[in-house]
mmCIF file of C-alpha atoms and ligand atoms in Angstrom:
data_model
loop_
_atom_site.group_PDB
_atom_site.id
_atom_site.type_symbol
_atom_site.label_atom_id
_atom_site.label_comp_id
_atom_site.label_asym_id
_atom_site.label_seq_id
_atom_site.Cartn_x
_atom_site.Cartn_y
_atom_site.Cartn_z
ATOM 1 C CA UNK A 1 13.841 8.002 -6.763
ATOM 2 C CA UNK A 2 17.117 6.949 -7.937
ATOM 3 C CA UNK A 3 16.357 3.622 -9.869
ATOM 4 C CA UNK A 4 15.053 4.958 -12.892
ATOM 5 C CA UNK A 5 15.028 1.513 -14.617
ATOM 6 C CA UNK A 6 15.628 2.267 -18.774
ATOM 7 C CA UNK A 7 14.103 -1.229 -18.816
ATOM 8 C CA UNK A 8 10.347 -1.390 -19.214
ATOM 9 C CA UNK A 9 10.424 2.730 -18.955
ATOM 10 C CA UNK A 10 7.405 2.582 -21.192
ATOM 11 C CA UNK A 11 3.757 0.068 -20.897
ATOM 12 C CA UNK A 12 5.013 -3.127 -22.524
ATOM 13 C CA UNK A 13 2.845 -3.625 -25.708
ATOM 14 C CA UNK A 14 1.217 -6.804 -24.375
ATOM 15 C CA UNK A 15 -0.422 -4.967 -21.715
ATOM 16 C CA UNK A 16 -3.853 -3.004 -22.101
ATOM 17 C CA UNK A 17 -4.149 0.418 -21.371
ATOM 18 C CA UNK A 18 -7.746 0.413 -20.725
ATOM 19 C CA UNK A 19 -7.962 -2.320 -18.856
ATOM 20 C CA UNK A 20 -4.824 -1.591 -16.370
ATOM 21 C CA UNK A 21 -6.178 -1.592 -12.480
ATOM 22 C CA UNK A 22 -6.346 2.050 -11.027
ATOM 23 C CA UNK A 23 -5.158 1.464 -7.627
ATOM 24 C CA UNK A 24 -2.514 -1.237 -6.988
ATOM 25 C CA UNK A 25 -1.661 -2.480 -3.205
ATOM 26 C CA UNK A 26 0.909 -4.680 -2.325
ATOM 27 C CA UNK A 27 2.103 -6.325 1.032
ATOM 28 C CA UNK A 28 5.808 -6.403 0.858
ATOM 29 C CA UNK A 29 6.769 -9.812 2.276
ATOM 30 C CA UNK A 30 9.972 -11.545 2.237
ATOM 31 C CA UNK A 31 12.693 -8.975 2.988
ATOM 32 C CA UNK A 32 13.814 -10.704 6.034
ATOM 33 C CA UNK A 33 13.926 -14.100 3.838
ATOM 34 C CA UNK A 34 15.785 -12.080 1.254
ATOM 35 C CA UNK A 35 18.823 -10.460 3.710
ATOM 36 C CA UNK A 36 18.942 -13.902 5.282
ATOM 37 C CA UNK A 37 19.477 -15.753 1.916
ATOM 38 C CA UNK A 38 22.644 -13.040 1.467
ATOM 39 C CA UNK A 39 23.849 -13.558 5.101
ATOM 40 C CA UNK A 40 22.984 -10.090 5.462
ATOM 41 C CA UNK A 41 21.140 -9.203 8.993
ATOM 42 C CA UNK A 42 16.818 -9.172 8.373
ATOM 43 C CA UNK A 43 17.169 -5.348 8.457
ATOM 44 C CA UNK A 44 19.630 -4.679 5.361
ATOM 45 C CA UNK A 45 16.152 -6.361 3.603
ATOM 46 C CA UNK A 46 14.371 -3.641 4.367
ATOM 47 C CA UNK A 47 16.792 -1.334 2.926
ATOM 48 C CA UNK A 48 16.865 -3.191 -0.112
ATOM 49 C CA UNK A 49 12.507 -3.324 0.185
ATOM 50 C CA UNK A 50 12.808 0.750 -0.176
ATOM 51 C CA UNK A 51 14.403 0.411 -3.227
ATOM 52 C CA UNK A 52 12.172 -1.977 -4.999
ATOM 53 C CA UNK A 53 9.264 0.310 -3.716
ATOM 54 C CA UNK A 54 10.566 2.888 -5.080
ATOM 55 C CA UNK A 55 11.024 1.567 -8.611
ATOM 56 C CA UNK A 56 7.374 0.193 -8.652
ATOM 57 C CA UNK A 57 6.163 3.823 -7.385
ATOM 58 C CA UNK A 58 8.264 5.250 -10.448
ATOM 59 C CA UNK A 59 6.441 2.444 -12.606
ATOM 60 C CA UNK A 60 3.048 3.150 -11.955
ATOM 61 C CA UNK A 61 3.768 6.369 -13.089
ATOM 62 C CA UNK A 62 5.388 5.702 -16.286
ATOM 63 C CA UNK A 63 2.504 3.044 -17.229
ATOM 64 C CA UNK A 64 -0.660 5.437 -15.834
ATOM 65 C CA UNK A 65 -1.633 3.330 -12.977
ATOM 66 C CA UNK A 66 -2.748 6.698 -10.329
ATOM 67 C CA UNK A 67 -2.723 4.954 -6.871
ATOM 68 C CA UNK A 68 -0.204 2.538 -5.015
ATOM 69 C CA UNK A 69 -0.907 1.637 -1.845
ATOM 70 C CA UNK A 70 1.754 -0.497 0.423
ATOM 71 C CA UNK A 71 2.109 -2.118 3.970
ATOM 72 C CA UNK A 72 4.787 -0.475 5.832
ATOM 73 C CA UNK A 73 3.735 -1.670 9.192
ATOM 74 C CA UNK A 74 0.670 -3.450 11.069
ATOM 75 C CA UNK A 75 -0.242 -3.185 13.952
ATOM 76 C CA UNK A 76 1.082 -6.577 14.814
ATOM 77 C CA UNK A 77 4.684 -5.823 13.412
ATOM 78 C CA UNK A 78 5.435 -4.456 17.256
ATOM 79 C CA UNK A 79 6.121 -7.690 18.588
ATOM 80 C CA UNK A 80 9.248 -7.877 16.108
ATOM 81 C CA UNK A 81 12.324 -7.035 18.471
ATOM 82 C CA UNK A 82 12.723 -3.859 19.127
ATOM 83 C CA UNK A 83 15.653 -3.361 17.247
ATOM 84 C CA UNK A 84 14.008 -4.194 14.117
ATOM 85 C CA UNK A 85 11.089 -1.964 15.172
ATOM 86 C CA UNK A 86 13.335 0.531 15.760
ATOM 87 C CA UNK A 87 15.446 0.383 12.465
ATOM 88 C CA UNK A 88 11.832 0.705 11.199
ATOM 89 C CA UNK A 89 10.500 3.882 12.132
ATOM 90 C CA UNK A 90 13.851 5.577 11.840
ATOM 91 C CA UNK A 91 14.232 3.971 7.736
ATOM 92 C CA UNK A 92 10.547 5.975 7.302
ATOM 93 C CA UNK A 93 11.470 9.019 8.815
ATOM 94 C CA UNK A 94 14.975 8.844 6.884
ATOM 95 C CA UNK A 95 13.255 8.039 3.111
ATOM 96 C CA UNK A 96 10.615 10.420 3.932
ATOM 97 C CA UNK A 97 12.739 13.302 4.208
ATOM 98 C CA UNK A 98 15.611 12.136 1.496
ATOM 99 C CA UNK A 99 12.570 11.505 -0.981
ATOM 100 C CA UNK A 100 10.663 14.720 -0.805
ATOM 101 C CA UNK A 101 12.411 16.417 -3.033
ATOM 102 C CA UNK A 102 11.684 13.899 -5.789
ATOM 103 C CA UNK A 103 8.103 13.503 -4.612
ATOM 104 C CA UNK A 104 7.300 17.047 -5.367
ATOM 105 C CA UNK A 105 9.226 16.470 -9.128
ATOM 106 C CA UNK A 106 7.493 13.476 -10.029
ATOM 107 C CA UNK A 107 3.998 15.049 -8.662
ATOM 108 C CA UNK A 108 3.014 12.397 -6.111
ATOM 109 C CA UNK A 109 1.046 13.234 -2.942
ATOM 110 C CA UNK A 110 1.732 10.763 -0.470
ATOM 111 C CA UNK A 111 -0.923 9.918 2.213
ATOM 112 C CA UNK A 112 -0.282 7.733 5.407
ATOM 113 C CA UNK A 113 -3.614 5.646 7.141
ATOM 114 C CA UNK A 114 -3.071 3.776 10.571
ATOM 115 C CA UNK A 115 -2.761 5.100 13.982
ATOM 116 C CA UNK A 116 -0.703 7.328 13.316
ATOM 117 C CA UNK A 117 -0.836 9.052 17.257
ATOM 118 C CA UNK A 118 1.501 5.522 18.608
ATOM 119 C CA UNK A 119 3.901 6.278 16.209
ATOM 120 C CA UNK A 120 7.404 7.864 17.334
ATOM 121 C CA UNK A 121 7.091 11.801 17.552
ATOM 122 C CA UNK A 122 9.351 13.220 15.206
ATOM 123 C CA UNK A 123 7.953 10.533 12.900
ATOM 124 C CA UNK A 124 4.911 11.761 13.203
ATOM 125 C CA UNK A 125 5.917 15.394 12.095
ATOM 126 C CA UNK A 126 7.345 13.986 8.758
ATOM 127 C CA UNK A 127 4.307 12.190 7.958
ATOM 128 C CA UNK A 128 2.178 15.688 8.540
ATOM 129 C CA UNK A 129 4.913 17.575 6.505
ATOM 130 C CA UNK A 130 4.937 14.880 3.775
ATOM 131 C CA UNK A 131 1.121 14.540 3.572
ATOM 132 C CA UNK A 132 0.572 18.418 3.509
ATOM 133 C CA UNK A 133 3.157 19.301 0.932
ATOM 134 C CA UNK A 134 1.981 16.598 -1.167
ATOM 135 C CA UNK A 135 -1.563 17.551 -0.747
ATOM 136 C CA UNK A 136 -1.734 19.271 -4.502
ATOM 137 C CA UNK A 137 0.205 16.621 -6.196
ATOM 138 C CA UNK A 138 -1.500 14.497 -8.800
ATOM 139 C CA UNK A 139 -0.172 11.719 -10.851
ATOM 140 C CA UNK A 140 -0.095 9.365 -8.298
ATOM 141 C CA UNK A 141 -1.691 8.484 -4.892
ATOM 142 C CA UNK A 142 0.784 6.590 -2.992
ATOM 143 C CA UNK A 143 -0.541 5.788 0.085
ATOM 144 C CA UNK A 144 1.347 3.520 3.071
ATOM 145 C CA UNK A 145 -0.008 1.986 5.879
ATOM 146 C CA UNK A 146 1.708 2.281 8.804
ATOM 147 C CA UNK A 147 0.506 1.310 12.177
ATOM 148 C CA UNK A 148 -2.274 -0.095 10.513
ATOM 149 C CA UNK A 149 -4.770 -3.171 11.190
ATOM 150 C CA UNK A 150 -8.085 -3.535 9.059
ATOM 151 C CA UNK A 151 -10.405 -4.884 11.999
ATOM 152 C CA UNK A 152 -8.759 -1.511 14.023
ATOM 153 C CA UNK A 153 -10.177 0.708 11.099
ATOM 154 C CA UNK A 154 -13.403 -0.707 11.310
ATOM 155 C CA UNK A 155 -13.561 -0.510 15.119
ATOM 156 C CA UNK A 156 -12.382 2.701 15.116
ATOM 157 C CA UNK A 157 -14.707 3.493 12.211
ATOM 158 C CA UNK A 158 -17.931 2.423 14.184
ATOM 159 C CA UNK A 159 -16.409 4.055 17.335
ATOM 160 C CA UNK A 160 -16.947 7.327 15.303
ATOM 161 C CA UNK A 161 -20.375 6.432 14.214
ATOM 162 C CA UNK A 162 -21.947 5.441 17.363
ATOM 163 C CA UNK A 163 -20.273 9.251 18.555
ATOM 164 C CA UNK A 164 -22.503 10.662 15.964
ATOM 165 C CA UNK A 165 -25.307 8.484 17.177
ATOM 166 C CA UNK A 166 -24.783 9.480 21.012
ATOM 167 C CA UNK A 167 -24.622 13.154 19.487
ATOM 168 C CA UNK A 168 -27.954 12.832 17.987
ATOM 169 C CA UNK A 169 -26.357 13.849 14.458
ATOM 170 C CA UNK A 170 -26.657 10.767 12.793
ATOM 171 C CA UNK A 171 -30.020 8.714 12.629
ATOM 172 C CA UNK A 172 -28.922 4.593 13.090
ATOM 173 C CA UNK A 173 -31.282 4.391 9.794
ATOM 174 C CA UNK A 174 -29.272 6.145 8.053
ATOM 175 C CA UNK A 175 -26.022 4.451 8.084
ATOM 176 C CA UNK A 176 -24.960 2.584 5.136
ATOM 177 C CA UNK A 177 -21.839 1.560 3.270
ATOM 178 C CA UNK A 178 -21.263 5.298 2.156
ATOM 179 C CA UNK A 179 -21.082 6.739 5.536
ATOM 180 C CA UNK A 180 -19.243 4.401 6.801
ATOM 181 C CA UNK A 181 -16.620 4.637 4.450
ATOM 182 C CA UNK A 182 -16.741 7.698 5.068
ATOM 183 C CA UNK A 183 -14.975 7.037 8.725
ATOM 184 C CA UNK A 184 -12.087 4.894 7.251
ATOM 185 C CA UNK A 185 -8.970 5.935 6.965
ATOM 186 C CA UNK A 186 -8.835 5.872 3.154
ATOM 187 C CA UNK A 187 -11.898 7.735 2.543
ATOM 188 C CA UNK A 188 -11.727 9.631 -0.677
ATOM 189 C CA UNK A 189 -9.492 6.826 -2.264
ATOM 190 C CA UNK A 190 -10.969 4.258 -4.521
ATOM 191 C CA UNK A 191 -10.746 0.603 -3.353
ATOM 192 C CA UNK A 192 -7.845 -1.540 -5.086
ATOM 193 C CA UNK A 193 -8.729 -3.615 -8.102
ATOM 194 C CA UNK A 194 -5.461 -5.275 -7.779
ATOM 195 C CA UNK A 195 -3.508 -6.775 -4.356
ATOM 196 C CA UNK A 196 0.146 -8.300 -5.443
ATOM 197 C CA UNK A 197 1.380 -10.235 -2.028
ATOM 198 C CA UNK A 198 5.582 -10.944 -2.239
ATOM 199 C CA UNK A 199 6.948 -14.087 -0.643
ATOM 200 C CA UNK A 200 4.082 -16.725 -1.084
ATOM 201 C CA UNK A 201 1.689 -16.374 1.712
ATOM 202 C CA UNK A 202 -2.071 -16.265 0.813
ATOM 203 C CA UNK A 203 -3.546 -14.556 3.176
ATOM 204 C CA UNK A 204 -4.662 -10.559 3.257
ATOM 205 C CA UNK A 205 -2.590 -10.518 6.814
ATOM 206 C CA UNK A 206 -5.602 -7.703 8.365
ATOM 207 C CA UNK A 207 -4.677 -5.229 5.373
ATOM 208 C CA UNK A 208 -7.831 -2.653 3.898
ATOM 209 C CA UNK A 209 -10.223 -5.724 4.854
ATOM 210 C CA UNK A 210 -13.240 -3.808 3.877
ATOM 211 C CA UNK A 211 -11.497 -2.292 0.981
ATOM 212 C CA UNK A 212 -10.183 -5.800 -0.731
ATOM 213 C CA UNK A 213 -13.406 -6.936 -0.864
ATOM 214 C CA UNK A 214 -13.445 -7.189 -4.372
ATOM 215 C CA UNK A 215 -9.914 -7.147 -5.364
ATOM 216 C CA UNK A 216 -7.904 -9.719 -7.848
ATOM 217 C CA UNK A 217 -5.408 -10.964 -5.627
ATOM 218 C CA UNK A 218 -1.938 -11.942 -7.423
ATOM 219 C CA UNK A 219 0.461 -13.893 -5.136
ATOM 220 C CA UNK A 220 4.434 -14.545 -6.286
ATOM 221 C CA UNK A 221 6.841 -16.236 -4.628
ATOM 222 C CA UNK A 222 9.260 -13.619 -5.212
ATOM 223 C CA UNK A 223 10.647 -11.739 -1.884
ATOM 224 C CA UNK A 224 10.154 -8.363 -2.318
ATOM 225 C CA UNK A 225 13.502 -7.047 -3.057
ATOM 226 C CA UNK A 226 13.554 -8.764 -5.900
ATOM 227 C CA UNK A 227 10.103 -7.528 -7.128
ATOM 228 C CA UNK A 228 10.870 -5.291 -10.034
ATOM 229 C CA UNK A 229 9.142 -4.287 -13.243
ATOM 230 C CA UNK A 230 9.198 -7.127 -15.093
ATOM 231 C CA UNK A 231 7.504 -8.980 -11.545
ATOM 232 C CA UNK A 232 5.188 -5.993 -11.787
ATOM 233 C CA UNK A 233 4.311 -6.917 -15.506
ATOM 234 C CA UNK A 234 3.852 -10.363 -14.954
ATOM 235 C CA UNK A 235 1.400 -8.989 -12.065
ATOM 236 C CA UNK A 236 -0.591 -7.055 -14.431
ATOM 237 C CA UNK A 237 -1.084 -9.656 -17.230
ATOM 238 C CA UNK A 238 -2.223 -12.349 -14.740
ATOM 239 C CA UNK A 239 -5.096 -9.174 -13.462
ATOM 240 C CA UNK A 240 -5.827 -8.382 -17.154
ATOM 241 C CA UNK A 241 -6.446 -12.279 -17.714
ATOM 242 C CA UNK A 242 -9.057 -12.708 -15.575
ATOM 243 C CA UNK A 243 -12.694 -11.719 -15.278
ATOM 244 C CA UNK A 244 -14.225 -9.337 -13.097
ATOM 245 C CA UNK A 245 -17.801 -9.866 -12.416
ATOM 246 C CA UNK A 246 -18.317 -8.014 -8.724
ATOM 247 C CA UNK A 247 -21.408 -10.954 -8.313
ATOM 248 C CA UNK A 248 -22.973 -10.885 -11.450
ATOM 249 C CA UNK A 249 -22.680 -13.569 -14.270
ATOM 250 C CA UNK A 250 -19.520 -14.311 -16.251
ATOM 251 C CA UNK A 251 -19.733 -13.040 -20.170
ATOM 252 C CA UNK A 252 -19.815 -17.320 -21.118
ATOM 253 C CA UNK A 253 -23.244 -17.756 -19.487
HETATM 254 C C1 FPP B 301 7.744 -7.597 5.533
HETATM 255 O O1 FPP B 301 8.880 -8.420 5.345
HETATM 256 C C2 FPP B 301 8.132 -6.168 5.424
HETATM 257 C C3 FPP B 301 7.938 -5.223 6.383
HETATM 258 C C4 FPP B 301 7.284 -5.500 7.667
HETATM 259 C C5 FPP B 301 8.411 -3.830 6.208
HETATM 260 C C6 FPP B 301 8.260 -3.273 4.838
HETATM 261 C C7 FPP B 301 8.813 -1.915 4.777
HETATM 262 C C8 FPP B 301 9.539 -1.410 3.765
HETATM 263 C C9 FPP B 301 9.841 -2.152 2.510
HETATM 264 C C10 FPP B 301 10.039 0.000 3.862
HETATM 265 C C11 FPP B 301 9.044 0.947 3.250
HETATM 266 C C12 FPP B 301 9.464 2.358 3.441
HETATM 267 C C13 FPP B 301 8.644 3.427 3.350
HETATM 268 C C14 FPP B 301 9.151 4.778 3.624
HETATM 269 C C15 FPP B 301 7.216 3.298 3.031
HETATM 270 P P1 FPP B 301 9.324 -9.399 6.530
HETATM 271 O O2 FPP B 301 10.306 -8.692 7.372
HETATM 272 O O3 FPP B 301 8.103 -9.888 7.239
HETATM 273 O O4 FPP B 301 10.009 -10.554 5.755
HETATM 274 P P2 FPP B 301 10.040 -12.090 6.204
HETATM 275 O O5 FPP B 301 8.628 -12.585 6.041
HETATM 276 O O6 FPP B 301 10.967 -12.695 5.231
HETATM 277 O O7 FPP B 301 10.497 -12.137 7.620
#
């Protein structure tokens, strides 16, 4: 990670560290708006979106936040042009293998979820290598969706289920919200407390639907190259302002 930003290195005193959420996600919006403001082509915004990953990845190290998850790609970003597809998958495969290096250092295991099988071979190996020499890494759990659509999970998830069913090793009484976590991609990951959208748009856009279900979700108009730590803090003192009460009465009542 080459942005090591000096600023904000450390938690910025107005911030709680008890009360900071344990597993961010963010959908990346707005590189395409950003390259176009430059007169750059939509696919230099990408570039620049690596970037300001990577400097939030760095961040939620340095401030003890242990899992970032981001969307790389849904499963509706293939009816982009191909060429933008294309610059795509060859920009992960690319960071993948310049980043490892610095993955291992700063002790990050990376995980992908999605269909991962439509995705371009030699792609595909990089994510296996990545996700298995990660495996032992701890500080944080920076996962990326790629080929990824939250009603495709859940199919996909019941799909496996009704398997078990057919198989006789699963009694239909017996399913409830554990097990069937237990068939989604993330399984073993805690659900985010916090979802920070780039570029405006309020909507979840099919991302970890059954996840988000009780997330604080932060919107900024910011594109996302331009999302950087002082963005990010602004993020997490809106979160730490409000009141999480997962269907039970507010402290006032
Ligand atoms: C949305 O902006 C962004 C994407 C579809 C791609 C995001 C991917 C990256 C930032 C690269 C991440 C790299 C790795 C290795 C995880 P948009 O193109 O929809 O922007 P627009 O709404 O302005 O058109």
């Amino acid at each position: 990670m080459v942005n090591s930003s000096p600023v904000l290195a450390t938690l910025p005193p107005d911030l709680d560290s008890d009360r900071l959420p344990k597993h961010v996600a963010a959908i990346m919006d707005g590189n395409g708006r950003w390259a176009r403001r430059q007169g750059m082509p939509r696919v230099m915004g990408h570039r620049r979106g690596v970037d300001a990953l990577k400097d939030l990845l760095r961040c939620c190290k340095d401030w003890g936040i242990p899992a970032l998850t981001v969307y790389a790609f849904s499963t509706e970003n293939w009816r982009r042009p191909s060429h933008e597809v294309d610059f795509l998958m060859t920009l992960f495969e690319q960071v993948l293998r310049r980043e490892m290096a610095e993955m291992m250092a700063e002790n990050i295991r990376i995980r992908f979820v999605g269909n991962l099988e439509a995705l371009p071979r030699s792609l595909q190996a990089e994510i296996a290598r990545s996700m298995a020499e990660t495996q032992q890494n701890q500080d944080v759990e920076f996962t990326i969706a790629t080929n990824y659509g939250g009603r495709q999970e859940i199919v996909q998830a019941c799909r496996a289920i009704a398997h078990q069913v057919k198989a006789g090793k699963l009694d239909p009484d017996d399913i409830d919200e554990n097990i069937f976590e237990q068939h989604l991609y993330t399984w073993g990951l805690s659900h985010p407390d916090l979802l920070i959208r780039t570029s405006g748009e309020m909507r979840i856009s099919n991302f970890l639907l059954w996840q988000m279900a009780y997330a604080e979700i932060y919107v900024t108009n910011t594109t996302w190259p331009d999302f950087d730590r002082e963005q990010f803090h602004q993020a997490l003192l809106d979160y730490q302002q409000r009141e999480r009460r997962f269907g039970k009465v507010g402290k006032v009542l």
